[in-house]
Coordinates of C-alpha atoms and ligand atoms in Angstrom, one line a residue:
X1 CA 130.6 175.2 55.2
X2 CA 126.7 175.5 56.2
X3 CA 126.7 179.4 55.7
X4 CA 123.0 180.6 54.9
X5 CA 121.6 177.5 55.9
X6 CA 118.6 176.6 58.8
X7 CA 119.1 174.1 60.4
X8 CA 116.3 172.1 63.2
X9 CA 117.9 169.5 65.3
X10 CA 116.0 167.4 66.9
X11 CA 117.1 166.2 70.3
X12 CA 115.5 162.6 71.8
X13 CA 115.4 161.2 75.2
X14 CA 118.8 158.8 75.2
X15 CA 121.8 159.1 77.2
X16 CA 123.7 160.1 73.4
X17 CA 121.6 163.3 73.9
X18 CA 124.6 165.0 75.3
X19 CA 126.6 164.5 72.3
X20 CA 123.8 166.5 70.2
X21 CA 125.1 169.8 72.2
X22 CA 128.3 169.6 70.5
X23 CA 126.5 168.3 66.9
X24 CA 124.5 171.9 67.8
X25 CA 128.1 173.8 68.5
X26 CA 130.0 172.6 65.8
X27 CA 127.1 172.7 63.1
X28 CA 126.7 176.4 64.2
X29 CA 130.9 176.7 63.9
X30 CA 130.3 175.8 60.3
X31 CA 128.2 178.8 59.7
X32 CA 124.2 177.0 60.5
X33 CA 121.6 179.0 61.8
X34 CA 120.5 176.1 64.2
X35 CA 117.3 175.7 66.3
X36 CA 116.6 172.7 68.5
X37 CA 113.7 170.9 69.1
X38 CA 113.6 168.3 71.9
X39 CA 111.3 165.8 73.3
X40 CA 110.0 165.7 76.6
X41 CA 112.4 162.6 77.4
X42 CA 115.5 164.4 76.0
X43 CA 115.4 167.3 78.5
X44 CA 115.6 165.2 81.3
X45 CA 118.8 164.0 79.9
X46 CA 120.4 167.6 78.9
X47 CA 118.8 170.9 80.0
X48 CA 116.9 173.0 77.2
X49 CA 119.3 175.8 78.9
X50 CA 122.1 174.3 77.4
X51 CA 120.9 173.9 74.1
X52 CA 119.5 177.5 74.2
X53 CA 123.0 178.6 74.8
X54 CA 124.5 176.4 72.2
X55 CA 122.2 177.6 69.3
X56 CA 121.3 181.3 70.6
X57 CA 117.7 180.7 70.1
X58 CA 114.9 179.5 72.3
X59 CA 114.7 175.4 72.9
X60 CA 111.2 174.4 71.8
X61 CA 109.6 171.1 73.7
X62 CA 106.5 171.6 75.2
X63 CA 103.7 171.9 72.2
X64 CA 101.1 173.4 74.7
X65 CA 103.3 175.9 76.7
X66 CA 102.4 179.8 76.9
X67 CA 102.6 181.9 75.6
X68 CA 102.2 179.9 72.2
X69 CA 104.0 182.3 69.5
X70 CA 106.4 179.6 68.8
X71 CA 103.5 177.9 67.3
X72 CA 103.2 179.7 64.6
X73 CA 107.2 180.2 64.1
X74 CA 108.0 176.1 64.9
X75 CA 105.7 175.6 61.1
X76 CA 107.6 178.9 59.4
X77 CA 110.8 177.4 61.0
X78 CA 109.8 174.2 59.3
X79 CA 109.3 176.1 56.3
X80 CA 112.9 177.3 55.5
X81 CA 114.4 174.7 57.0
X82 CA 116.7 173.8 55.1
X83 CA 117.5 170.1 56.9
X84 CA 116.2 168.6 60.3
X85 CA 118.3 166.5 62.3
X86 CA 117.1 164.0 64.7
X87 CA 120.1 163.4 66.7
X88 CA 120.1 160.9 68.7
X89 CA 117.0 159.0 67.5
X90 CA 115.8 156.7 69.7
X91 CA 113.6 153.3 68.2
X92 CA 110.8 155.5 69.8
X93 CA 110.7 158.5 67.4
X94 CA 111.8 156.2 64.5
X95 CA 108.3 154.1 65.2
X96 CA 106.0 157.1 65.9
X97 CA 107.7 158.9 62.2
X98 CA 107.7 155.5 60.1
X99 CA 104.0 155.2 61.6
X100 CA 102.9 158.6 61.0
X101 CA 102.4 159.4 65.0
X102 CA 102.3 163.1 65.5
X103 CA 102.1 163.8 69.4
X104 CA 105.0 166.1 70.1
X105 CA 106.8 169.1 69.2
X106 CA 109.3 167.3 67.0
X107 CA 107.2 164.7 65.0
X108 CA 104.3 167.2 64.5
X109 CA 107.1 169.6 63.1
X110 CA 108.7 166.5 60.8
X111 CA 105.4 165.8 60.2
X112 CA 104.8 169.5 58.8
X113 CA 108.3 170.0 57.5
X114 CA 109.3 169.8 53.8
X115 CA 112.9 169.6 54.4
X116 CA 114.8 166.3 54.4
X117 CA 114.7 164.8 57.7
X118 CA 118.0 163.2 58.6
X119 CA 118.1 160.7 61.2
X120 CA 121.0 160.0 63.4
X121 CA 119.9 156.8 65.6
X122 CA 121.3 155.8 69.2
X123 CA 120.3 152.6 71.4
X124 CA 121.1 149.7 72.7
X125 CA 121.9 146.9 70.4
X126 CA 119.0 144.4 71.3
X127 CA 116.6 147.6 70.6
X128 CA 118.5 148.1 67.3
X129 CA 118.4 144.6 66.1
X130 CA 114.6 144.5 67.1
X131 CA 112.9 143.4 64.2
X132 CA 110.0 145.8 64.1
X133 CA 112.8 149.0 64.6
X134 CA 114.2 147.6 61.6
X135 CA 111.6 147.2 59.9
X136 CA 110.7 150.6 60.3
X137 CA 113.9 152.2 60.1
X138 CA 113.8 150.4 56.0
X139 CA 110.5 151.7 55.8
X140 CA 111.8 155.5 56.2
X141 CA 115.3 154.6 54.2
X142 CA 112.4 153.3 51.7
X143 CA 110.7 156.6 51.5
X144 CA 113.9 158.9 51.2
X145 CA 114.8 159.8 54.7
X146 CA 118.5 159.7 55.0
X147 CA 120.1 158.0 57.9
X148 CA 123.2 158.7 59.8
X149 CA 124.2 154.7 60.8
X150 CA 125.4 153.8 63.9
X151 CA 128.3 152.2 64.6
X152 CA 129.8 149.2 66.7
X153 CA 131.1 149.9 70.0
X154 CA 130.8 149.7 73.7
X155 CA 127.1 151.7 74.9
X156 CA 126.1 153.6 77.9
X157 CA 124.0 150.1 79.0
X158 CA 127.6 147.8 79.2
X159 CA 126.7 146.2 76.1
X160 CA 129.0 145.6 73.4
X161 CA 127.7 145.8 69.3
X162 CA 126.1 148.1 66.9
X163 CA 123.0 151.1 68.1
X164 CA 125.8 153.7 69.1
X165 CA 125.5 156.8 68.2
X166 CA 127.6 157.8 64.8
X167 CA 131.1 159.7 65.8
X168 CA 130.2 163.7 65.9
X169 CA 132.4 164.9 63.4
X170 CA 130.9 162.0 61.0
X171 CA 127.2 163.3 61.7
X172 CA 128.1 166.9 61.0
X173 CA 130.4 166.0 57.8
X174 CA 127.5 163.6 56.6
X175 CA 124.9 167.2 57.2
X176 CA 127.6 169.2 55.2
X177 CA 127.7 165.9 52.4
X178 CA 123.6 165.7 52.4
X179 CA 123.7 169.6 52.0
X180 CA 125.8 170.3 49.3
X181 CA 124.8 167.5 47.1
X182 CA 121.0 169.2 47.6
X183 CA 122.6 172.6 46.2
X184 CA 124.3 170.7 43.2
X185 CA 121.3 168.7 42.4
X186 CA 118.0 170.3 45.0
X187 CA 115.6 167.6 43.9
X188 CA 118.0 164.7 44.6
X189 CA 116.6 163.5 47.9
X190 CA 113.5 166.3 48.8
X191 CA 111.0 163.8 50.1
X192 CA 108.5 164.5 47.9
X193 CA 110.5 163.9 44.7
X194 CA 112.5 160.6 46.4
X195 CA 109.4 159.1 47.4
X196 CA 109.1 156.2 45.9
X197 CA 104.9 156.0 45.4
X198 CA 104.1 152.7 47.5
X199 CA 100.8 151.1 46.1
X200 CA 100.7 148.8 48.5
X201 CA 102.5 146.6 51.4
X202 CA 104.0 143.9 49.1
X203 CA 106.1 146.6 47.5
X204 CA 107.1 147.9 51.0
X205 CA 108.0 144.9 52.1
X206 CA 109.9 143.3 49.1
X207 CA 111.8 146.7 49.0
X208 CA 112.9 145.6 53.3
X209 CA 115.3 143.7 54.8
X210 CA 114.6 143.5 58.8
X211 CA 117.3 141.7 59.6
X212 CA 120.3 144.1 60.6
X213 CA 123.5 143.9 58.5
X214 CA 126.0 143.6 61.2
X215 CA 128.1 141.0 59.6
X216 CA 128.4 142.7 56.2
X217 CA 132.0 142.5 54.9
X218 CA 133.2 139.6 57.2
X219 CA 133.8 136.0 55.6
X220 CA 132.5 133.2 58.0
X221 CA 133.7 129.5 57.5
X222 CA 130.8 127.3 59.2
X223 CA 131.2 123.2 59.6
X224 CA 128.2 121.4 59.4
X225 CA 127.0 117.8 60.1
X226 CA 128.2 114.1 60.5
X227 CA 131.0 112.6 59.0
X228 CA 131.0 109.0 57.5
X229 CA 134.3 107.4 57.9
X230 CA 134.1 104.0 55.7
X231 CA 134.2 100.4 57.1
X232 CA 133.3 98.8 53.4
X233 CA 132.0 99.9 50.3
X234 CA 128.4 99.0 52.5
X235 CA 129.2 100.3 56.0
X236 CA 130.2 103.0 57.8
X237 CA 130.6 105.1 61.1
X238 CA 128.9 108.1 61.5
X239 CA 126.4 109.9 64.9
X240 CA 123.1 111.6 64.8
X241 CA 124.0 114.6 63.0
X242 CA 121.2 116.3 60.9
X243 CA 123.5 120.1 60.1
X244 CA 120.5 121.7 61.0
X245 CA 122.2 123.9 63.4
X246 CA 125.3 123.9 61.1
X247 CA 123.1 125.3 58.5
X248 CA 121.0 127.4 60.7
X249 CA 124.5 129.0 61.4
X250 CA 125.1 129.4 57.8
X251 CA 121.7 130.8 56.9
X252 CA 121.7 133.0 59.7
X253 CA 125.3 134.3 59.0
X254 CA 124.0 135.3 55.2
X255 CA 120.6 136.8 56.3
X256 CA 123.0 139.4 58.5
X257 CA 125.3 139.9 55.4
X258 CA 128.4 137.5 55.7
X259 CA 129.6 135.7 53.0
X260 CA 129.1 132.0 54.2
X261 CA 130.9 129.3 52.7
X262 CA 129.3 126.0 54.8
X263 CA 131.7 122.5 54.6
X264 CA 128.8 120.1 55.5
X265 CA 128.9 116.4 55.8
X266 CA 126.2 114.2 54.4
X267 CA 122.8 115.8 55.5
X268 CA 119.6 115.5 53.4
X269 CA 118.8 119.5 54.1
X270 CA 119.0 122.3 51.6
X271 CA 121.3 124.5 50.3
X272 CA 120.3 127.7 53.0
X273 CA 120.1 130.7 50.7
X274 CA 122.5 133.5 50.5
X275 CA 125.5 131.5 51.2
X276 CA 128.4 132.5 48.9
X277 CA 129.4 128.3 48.5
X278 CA 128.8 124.9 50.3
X279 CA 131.8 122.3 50.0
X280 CA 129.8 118.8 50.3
X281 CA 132.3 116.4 52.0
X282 CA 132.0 112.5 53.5
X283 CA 134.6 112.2 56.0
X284 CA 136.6 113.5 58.7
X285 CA 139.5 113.4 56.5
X286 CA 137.7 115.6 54.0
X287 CA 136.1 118.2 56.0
X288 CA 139.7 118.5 57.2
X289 CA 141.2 119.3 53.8
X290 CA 138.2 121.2 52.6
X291 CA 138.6 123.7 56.1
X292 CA 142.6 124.3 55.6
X293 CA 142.1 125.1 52.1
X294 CA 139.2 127.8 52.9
X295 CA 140.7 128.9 56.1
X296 CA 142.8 131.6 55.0
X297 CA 140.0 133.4 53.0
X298 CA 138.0 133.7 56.1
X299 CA 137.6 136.4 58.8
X300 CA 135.9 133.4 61.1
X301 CA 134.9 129.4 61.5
X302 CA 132.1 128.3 63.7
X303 CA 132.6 124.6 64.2
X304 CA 129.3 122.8 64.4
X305 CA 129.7 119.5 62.6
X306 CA 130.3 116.8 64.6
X307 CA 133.6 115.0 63.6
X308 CA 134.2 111.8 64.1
X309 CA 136.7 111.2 66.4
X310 CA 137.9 107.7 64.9
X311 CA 137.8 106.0 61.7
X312 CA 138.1 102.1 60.8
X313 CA 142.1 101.5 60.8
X314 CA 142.0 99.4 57.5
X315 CA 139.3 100.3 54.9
X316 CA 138.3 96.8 52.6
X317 CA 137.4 97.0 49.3
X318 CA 135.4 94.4 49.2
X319 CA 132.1 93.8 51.6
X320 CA 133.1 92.1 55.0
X321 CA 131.8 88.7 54.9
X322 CA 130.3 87.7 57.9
X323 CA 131.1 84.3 59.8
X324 CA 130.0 82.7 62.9
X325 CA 132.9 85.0 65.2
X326 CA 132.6 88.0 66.7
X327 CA 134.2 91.0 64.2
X328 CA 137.0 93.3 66.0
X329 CA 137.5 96.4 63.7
X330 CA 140.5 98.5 64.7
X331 CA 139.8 102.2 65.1
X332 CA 142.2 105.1 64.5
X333 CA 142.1 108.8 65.2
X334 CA 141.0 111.2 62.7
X335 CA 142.9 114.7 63.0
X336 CA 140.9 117.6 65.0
X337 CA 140.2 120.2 62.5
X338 CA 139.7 122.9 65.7
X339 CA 142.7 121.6 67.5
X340 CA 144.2 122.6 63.9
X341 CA 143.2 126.0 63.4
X342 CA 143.6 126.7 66.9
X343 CA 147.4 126.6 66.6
X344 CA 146.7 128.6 63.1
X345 CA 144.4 130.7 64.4
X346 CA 145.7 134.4 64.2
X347 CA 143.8 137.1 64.4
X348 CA 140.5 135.0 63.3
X349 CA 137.5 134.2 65.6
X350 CA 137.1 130.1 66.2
X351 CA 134.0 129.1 67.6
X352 CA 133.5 125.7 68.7
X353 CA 130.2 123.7 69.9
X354 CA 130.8 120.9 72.7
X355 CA 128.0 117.8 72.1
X356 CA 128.0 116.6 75.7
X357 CA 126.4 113.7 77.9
X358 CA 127.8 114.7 81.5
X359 CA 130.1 117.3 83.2
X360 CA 129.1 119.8 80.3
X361 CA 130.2 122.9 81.8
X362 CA 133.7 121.3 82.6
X363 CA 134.4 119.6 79.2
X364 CA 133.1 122.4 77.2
X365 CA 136.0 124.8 79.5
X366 CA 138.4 122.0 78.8
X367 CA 137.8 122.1 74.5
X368 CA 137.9 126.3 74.8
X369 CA 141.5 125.8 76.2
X370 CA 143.0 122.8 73.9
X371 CA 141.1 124.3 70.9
X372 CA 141.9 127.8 71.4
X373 CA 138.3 128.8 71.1
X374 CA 136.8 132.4 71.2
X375 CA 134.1 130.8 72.8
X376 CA 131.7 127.7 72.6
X377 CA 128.6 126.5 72.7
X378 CA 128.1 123.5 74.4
X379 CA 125.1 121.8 74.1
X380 CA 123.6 118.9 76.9
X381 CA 122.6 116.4 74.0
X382 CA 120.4 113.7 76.2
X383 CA 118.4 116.6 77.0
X384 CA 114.6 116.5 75.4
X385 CA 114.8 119.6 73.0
X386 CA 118.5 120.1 72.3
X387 CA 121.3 118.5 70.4
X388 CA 120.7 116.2 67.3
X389 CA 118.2 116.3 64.8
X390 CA 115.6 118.3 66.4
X391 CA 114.4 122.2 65.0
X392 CA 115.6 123.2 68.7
X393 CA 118.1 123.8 70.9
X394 CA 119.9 124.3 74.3
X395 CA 123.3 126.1 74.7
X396 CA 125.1 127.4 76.9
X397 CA 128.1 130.1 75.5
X398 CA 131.4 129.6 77.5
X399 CA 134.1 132.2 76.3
X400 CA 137.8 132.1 76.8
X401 CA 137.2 134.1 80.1
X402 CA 134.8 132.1 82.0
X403 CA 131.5 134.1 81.2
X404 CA 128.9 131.7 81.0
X405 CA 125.3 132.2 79.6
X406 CA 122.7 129.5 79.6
X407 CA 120.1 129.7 77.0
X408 CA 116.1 128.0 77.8
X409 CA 115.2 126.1 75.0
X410 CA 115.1 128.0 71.3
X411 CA 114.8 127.3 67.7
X412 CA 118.0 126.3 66.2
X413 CA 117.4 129.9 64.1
X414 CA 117.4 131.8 67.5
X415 CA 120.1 129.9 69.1
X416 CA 121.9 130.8 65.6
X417 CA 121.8 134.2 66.2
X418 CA 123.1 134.3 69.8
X419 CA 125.8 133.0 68.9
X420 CA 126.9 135.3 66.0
X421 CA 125.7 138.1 67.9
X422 CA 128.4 137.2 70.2
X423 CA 131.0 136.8 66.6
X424 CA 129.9 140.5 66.0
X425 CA 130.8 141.9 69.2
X426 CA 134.1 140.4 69.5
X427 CA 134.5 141.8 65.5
X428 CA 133.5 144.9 67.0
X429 CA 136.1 144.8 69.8
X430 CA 138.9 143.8 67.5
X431 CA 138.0 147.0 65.4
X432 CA 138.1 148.9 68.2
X433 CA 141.6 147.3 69.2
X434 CA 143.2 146.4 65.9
Ligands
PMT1 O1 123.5 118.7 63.4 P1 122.3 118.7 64.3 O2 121.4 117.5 64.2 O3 121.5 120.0 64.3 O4 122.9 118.6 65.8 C1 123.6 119.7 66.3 C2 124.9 119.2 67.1 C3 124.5 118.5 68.3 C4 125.7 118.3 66.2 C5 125.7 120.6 67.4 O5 124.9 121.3 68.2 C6 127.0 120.2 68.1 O6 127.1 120.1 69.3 N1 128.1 120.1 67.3 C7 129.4 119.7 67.8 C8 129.5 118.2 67.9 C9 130.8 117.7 68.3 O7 131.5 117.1 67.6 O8 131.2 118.2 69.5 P2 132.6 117.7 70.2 O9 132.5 118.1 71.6 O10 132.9 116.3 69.9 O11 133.7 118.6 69.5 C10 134.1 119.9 69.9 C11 134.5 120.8 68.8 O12 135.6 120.2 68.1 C12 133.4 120.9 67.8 O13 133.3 122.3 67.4 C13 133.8 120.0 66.6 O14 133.3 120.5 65.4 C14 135.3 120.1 66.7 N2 135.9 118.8 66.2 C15 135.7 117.6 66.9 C16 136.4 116.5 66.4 C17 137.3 116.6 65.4 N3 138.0 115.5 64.9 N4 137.5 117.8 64.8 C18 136.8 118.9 65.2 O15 137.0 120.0 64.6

């Protein structure tokens, strides 16, 4: 209960603004006096009428309105507050606070206010994953402001991923949490006792990590590189593979909080940091075994290691001698790993990557369907800037439903993270559906 407690909520201009009236309603239910603040963006989404209503008491917005009595209650009010709210909080307000911008009724009265500022965020997923709005949403985390996280699910823009708005009954529980563990403990997380004293940026920025955790708990299988399938103990078969966007995948996949375990065929590149294990393998045959035996201890594979296809028949233990004739060596097929855990595949995500020459659209459709892929990425590999061995590429995601997006030209990093943006959201939707 939130008997004998003030509460200042903070409305911003997003389209969650209209679940802050019933935030408002339900943390006055629990006994809050509760007065509500909003930007000049906010009440074009909800009228200050309704919030007025909600909380009995007089919607402040405009900082140079008359008559200007509120002025001097908005800093009393801020005063005996016991908590503010900012619900939703939009990558706008997060930057101006983190940055110290004051120009408004609600960050001049954070600004002044020595209660805990909680902060509730709402937007789109792109905005969310922005680096700089992470970066400053650590910076506040850094300096004691509690935050409300969002959660996964479909937003107002048609999107589908993390930035929505936290469930209402989760935001007011989390107040009633924050609340009671200030009257058990008052100095736990009052800003000027949890602020940690920065001296200067490298502390600031050792203490942040921009990169969102949106893959935290899920275990991703990635495949990486050529295979070498043996001809002698001298020769063998093998393509242009480097794993760099194998282990772009891998690094990527870590930096958002997976645990990566990368199967990688010969490459000269390094271990990418973060990743919970690397299997080092030489052939097909190997990277075949080494993927059935991790497969069950994973949430998700993403296939980018280019397998061959067909191995020398007969392997000789002994260098082939050459003579004055031509040399016939038989080939035979090596076993699809994705065709594999496509007919295993359950309720895993399979991602597949299509190295083509021609026709890449249709061939890439054609691997989705035998391999029972989630979706793919194929990739035009004569094209200058894509495919093997280069920092950069060019693909274009196919899904199991038709819905094509072609990428321009991007570092393999970038390309990276499209496509496990795309893993998270269908992790997101098979939440949502279990
Ligand atoms: O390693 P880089 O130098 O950075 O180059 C990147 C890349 C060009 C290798 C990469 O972007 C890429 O396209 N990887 C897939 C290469 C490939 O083998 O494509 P494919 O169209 O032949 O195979 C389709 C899918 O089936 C792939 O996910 C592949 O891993 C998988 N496969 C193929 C054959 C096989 N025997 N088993 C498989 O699992």
């Amino acid at each position: 209960m939130l008997h004998n407690k003030t509460i200042i909520v903070g409305v911003t201009g997003g389209i969650a603004a209209y679940k802050a009236c019933d935030v408002v309603s339900k943390l006055r239910k629990q006994g809050a006096s509760v007065h509500v603040i909003m930007t000049e963006a906010a009440c074009k989404f909800v009228a200050p009428l309704t919030f007025q209503t909600l909380s009995n008491h007089f919607v402040i917005s405009d900082m140079f309105a008359e008559p200007k009595t509120w002025e001097i209650e908005h800093i009393s009010l801020a005063k005996k507050a016991d908590l503010m709210l900012i619900v939703p909080a939009t990558a706008n307000v997060i930057g101006k606070i983190a940055s110290g911008i004051a120009d408004d009724m609600l960050t001049t009265t954070v600004m002044a206010s020595r209660a805990p500022v909680m902060i509730a965020p709402a937007m789109n997923t792109g905005m969310y994953r922005n680096p700089i709005v992470q970066e400053n949403i650590q910076k506040l985390k850094t300096l004691g402001y509690p935050f409300i996280e969002p959660v996964c699910g479909m937003l107002a823009c048609g999107d589908e991923g993390d930035g929505k708005l936290a469930d209402v009954d989760t935001i007011v529980e989390s107040v009633e949490a924050f609340l009671a563990e200030q009257k058990q403990n008052p100095h736990s997380q009052m800003k000027e006792t949890a602020f940690p004293k920065i001296t200067d940026q490298e502390t600031l920025s050792s203490t942040s990590n921009t990169v969102p955790q949106d893959l935290k708990g899920k275990k991703i299988l990635v495949t990486a590189g050529p295979t070498r399938e043996p001809i002698d103990p001298v020769r063998y078969i093998t393509n242009r593979s480097s794993g760099k966007m194998g282990y772009a995948v891998a690094a990527q996949a870590a930096k958002r909080g997976a645990e990566v375990t990368l199967i990688s065929g010969p490459t000269v590149l390094d271990t990418p940091a973060g990743i919970r294990s690397i299997v080092r393998v030489e052939t097909a045959a190997q990277m075949y075994q080494a993927v059935m035996d991790a497969f069950p201890d994973h949430d998700a594979v993403i296939q980018s290691a280019a397998v061959a296809d067909y191995k020398p028949k007969q392997y000789s233990d002994s260098k082939l001698k050459k003579s004055d004739s031509d040399l016939y060596i038989e080939l035979e097929r090596t076993q699809d790993i994705a065709y594999q855990l496509g007919k295993m595949k359950g309720n895993k995500i399979l991602v597949g990557f299509a190295a083509e020459t021609d026709k890449v659209t249709e061939h890439a459709v054609q691997k989705i369907r035998k391999k029972n892929f989630d979706f793919i990425a194929a990739n035009d590999v004569t094209k200058a800037g894509a495919g093997f061995g280069i920092d950069t590429n060019i693909i274009t995601i196919i899904d199991a439903q038709g819905n094509m997006h072609a990428y321009p030209q991007l570092l393999k990093t970038e390309a990276a993270d499209i496509i496990l943006d795309e893993v998270a959201a269908l992790f997101c939707r098979k939440e949502q559906k279990p």
